[in-house]
Short mmCIF file of C-alpha atoms and ligand atoms in Angstrom, two decimals:
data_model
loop_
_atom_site.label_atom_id
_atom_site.label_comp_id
_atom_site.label_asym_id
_atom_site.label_seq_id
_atom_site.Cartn_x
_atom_site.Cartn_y
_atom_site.Cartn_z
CA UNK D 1 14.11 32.62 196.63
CA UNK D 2 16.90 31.03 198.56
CA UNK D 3 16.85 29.16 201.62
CA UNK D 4 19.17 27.55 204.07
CA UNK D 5 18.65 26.05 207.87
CA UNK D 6 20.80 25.99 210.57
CA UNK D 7 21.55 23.98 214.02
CA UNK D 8 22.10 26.20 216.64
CA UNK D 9 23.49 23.78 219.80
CA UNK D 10 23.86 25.08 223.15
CA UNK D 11 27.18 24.68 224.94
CA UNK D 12 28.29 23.48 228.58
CA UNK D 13 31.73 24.49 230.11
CA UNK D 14 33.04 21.30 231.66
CA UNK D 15 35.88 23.65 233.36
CA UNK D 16 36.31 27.85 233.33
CA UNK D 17 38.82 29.39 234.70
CA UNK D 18 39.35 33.13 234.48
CA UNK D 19 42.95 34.24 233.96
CA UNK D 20 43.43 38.11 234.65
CA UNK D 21 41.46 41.10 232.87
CA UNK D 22 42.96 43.04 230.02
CA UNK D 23 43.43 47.33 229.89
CA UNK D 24 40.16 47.37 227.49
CA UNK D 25 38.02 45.34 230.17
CA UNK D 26 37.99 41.79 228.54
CA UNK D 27 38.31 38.96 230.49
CA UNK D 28 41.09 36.32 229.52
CA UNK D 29 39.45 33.01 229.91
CA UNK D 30 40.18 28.89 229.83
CA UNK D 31 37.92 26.97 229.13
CA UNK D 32 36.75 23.70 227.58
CA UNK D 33 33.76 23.41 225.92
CA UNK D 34 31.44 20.76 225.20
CA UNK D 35 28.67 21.18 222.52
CA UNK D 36 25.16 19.16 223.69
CA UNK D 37 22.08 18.21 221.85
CA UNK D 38 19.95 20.93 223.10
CA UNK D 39 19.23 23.44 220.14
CA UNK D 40 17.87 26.36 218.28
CA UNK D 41 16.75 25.97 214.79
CA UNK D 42 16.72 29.26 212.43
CA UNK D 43 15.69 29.53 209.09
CA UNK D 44 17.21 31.83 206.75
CA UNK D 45 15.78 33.30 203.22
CA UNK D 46 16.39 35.68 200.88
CA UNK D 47 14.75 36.63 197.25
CA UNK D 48 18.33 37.56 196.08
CA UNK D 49 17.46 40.76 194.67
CA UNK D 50 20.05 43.85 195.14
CA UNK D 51 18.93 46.51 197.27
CA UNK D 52 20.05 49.63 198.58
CA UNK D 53 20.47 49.17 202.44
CA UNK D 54 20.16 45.14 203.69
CA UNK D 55 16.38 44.83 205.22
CA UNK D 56 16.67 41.86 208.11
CA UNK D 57 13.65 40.85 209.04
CA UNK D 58 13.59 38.98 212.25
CA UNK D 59 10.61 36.59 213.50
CA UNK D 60 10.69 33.96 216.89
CA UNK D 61 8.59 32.00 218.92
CA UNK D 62 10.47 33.46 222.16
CA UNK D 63 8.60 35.68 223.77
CA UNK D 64 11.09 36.53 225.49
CA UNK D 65 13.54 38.38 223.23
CA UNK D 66 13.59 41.41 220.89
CA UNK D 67 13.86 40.84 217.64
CA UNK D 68 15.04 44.27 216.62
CA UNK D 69 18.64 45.21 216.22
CA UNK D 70 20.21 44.45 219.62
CA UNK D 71 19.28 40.62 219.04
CA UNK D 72 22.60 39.12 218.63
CA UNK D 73 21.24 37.36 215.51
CA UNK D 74 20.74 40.53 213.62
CA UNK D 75 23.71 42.23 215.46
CA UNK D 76 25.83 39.19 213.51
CA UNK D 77 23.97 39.66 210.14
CA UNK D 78 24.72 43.46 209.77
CA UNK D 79 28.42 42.85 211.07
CA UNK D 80 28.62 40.34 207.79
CA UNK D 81 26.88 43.31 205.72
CA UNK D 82 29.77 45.76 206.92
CA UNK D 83 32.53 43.15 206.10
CA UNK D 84 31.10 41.71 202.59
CA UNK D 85 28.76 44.36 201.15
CA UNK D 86 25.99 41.99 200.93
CA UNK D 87 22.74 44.14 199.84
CA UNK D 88 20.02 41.19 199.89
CA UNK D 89 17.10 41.14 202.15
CA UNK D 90 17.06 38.43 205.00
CA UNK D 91 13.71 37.15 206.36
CA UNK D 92 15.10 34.78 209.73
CA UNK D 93 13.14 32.52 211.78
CA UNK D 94 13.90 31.29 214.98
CA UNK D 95 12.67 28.81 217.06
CA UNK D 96 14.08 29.21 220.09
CA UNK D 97 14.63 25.73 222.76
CA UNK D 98 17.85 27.08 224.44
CA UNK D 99 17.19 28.94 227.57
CA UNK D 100 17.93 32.75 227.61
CA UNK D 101 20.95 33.93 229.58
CA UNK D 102 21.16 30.67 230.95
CA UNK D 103 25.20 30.12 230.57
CA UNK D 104 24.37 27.82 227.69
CA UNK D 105 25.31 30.51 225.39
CA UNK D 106 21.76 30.81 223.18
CA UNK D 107 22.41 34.29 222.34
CA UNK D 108 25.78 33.23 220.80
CA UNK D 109 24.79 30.31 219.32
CA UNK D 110 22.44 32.02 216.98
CA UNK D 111 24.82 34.41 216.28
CA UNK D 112 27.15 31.72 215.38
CA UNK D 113 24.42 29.99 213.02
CA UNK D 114 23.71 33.49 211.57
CA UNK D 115 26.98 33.70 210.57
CA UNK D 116 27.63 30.63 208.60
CA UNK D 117 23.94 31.37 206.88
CA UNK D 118 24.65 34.71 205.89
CA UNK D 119 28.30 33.05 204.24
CA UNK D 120 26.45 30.06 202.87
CA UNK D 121 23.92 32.58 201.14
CA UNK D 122 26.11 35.21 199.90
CA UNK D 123 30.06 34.78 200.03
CA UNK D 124 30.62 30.89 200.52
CA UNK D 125 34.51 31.21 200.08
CA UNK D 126 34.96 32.82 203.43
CA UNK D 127 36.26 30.46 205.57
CA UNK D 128 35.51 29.33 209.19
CA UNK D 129 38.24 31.39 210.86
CA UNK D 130 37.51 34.03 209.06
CA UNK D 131 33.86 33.81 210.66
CA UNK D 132 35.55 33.73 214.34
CA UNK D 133 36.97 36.57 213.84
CA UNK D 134 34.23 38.55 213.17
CA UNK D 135 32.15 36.54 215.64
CA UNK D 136 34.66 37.63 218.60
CA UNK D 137 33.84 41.17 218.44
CA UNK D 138 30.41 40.38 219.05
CA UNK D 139 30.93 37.89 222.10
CA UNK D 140 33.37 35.43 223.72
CA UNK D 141 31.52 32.49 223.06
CA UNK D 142 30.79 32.99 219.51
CA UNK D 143 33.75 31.99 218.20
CA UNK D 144 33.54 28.58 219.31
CA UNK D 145 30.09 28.44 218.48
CA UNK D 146 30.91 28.55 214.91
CA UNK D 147 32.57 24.88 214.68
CA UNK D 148 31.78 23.65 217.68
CA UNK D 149 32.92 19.91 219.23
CA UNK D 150 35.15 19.41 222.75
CA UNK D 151 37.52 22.41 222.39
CA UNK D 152 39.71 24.49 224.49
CA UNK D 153 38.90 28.07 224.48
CA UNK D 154 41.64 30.69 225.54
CA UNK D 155 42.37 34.53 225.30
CA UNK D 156 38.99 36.52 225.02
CA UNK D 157 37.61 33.24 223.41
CA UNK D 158 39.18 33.78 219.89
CA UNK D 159 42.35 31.09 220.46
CA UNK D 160 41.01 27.20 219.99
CA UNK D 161 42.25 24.54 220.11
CA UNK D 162 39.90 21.07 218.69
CA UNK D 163 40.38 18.30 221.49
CA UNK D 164 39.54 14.77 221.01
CA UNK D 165 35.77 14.12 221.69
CA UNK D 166 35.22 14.14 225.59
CA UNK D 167 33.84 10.62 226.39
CA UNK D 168 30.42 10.38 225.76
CA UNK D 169 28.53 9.91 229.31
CA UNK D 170 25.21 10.58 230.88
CA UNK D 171 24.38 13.85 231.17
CA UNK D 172 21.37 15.74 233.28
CA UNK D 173 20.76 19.73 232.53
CA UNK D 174 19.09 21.53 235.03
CA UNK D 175 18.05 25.30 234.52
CA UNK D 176 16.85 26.75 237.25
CA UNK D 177 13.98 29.98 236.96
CA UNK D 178 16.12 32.63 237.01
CA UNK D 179 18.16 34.45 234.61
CA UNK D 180 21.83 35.34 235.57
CA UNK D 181 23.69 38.38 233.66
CA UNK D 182 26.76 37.34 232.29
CA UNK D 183 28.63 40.90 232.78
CA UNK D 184 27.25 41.62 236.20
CA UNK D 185 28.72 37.62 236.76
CA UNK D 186 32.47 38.65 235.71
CA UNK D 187 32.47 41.95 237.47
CA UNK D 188 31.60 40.82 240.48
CA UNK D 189 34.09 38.21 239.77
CA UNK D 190 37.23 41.12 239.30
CA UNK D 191 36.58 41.94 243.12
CA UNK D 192 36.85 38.01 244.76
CA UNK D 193 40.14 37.20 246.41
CA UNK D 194 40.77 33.82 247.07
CA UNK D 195 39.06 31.72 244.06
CA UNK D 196 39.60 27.75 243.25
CA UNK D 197 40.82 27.41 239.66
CA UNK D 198 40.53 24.11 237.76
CA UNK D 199 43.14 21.97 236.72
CA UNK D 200 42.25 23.19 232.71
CA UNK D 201 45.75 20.96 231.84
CA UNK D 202 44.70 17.18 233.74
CA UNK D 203 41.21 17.93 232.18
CA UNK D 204 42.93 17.85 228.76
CA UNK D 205 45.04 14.79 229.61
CA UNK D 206 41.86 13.26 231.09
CA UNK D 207 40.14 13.96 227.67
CA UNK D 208 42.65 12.65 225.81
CA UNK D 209 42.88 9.03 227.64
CA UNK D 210 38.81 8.93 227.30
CA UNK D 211 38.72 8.60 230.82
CA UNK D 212 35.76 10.23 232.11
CA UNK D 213 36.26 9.68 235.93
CA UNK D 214 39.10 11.90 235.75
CA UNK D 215 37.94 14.72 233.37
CA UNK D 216 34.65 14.67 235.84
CA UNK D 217 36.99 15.35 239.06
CA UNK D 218 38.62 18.30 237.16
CA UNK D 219 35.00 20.23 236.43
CA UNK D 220 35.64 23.20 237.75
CA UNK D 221 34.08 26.87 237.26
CA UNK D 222 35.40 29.57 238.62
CA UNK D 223 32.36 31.49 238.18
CA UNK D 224 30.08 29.52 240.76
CA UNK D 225 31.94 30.98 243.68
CA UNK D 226 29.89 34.49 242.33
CA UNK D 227 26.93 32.75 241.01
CA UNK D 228 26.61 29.95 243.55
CA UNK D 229 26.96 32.63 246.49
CA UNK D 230 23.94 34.47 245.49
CA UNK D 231 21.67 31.40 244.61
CA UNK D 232 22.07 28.97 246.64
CA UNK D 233 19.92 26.79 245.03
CA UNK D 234 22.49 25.93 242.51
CA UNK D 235 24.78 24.05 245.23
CA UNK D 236 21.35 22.24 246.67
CA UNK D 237 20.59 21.19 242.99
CA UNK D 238 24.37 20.03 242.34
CA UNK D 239 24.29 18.27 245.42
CA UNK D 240 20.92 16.08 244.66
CA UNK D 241 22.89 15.24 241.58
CA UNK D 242 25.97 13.78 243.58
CA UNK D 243 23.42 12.27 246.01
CA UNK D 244 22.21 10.43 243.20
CA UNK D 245 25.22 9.13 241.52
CA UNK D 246 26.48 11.97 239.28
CA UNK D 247 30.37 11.64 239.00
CA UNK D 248 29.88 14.91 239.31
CA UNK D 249 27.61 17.98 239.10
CA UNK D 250 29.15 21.96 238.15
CA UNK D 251 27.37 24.98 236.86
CA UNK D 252 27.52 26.09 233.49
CA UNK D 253 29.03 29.61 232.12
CA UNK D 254 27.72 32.32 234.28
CA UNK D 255 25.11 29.85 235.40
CA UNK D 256 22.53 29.45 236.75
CA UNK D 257 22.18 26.04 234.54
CA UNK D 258 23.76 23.24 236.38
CA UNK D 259 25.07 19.79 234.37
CA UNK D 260 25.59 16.36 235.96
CA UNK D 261 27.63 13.68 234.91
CA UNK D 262 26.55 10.35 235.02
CA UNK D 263 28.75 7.15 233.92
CA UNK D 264 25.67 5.70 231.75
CA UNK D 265 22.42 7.61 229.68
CA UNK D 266 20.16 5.88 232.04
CA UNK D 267 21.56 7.06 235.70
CA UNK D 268 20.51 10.21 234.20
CA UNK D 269 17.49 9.43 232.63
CA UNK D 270 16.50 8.10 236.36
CA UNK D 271 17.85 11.08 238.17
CA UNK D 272 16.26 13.80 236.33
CA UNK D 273 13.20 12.06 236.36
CA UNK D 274 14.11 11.74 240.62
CA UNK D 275 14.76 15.49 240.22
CA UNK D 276 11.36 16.20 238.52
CA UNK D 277 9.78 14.38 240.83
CA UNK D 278 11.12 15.28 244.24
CA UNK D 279 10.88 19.09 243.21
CA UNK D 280 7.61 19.09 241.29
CA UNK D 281 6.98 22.31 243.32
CA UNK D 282 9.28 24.39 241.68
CA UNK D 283 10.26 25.95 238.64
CA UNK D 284 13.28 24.22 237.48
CA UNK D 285 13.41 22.62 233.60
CA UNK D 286 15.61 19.06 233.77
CA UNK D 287 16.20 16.82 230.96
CA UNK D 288 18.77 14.35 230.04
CA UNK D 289 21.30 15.47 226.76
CA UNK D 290 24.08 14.16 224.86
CA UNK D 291 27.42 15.52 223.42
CA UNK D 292 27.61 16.25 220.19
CA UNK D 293 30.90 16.49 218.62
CA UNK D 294 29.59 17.49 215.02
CA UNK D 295 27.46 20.14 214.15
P1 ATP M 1 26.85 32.82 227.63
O1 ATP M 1 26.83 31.40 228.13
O2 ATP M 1 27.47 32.96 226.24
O3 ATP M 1 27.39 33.81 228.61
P2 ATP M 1 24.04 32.96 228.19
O4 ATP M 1 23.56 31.61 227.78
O5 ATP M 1 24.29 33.16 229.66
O6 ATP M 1 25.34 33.31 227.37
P3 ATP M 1 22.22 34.24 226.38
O7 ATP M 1 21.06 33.33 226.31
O8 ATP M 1 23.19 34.24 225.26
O9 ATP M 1 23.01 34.05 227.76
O10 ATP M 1 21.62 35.72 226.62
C1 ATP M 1 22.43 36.78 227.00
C2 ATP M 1 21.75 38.09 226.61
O11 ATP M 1 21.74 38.20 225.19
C3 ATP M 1 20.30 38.19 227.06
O12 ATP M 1 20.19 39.38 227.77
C4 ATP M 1 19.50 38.25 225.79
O13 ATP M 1 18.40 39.14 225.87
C5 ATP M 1 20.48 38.71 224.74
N1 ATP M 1 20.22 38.16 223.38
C6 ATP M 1 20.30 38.82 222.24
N2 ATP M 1 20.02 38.02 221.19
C7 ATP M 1 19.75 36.81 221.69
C8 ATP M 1 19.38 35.57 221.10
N3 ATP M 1 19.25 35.41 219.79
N4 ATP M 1 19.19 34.52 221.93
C9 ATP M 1 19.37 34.67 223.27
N5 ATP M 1 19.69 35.81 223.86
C10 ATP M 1 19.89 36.89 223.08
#
């Protein structure tokens, strides 16, 4: 028997900016991403012997999710069995922490991490790129998901680019009750007219000179202006944020998740706990994270 664990770390957007649709319906995106220290942890294992037909057996502590053949997890497994050939039986746990459809990208995530097991078990050479390209077909996000860090994400999400680390602040998550669909989010986007777009370039340039005051001003998603217009609970939230120091506060993805910036760990240790606090009635989940630049 064979076993191997993985990390799977949610993501925040700290700008998105959607560029024009192609013929086949897929979005052209920019975006930098920032991994954080909120995660899933899987467990992979197989008893190596050949079979006929790959059995993937699929176990979580999410009651939330199916664990049949729509989870992306298994949806990322069989596309390595198509590729590779493999014909070993996979027994996967998950212990799921990220919200689900949350714009953290948990779905993706996992698939990520089930990628890189299923290459660690069974066909080690196959490189990291390799992996994103398979990854892509399954979801924008996933490509990124497989190495992770501050990087700029472009095309359908299958063109990055590693940035230098963004600078390591204090950062609040806030995830409100509901969950948002991510293709109901764009399509509603197609029909908007007049949207805001982020300054994806000065956020870069910010990055690059460490200077956190400046990548803050250029958070920017164009995605709230759909998202943020049917809850309105997401400005309200981002707004307590700013209220209490944040050098700024943006939704993530397709939301509903809101981050805030803080310039130390301990503004947003104190704010989220002011956030727990002055909201206690409601059913929001806030915590304080870090970036992780490693995974
Ligand atoms: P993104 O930020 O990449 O748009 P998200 O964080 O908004 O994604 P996910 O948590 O990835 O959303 O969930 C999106 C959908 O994927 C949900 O409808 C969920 O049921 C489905 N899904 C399938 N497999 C998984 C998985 N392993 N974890 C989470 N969601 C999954």
């Amino acid at each position: 028997m064979r076993k191997v664990q993985q990390t799977a770390y949610a993501k925040i957007n700290l700008s998105l900016d959607v560029l024009g649709r192609r013929d086949d319906g897929y979005h052209i995106v920019r975006m930098i991403m920032q991994t954080i220290d909120l995660c899933d942890e899987l467990t992979f294992e197989t008893q190596d012997r050949e079979c006929p037909a790959m059995e993937v057996v699929l176990e979580t502590d999410s009651g939330e999710l199916s664990c049949g053949e729509d989870n992306l997890i298994v949806r990322a497994v069989r596309c390595m069995e198509a590729r590779y050939g493999i014909r070993k039986d996979l027994k996967i746990r998950l212990k799921k922490r990220i919200p689900v459809a949350a714009g953290m990208a948990g779905g993706s995530t996992d698939a990520a991490a089930a990628l890189r097991a299923v290459r660690d078990l069974f066909v080690p050479d196959v490189s990291d790129e390799e992996l994103q390209k398979i990854g892509v077909t399954l979801g924008a996000d996933i490509p990124y998901c497989i190495t992770g860090g501050t990087q700029l994400s472009e095309g359908i999400g299958e063109k990055l680019r590693a940035l230098p680390d963004a600078p390591q602040c204090g950062l609040v998550i806030c995830k409100p009750s509901m969950g948002v669909s991510t293709a109901e989010v764009y399509t509603r986007y197609d029909s908007l007219t007049d949207v805001r777009h982020p300054d994806v370039d000065a956020q870069i340039e910010a990055i690059r000179r460490g200077d956190l005051e400046n990548m803050a001003k250029c958070c920017i998603n164009v995605l709230e202006e759909v998202t943020g217009a049917i809850y309105p609970q997401i400005g309200e939230i981002e707004r307590f944020f700013e209220e209490k120091g944040a050098l700024v506060s943006r939704m993530s993805g397709s939301g509903p998740t809101v981050f805030a910036i803080f310039t130390t760990q301990e503004q947003a240790q104190e704010a989220a706990a002011a956030f727990a606090e002055a909201r206690k009635e409601e059913d929001c989940i806030v915590f304080p994270c870090r970036f992780v630049y490693q995974i």
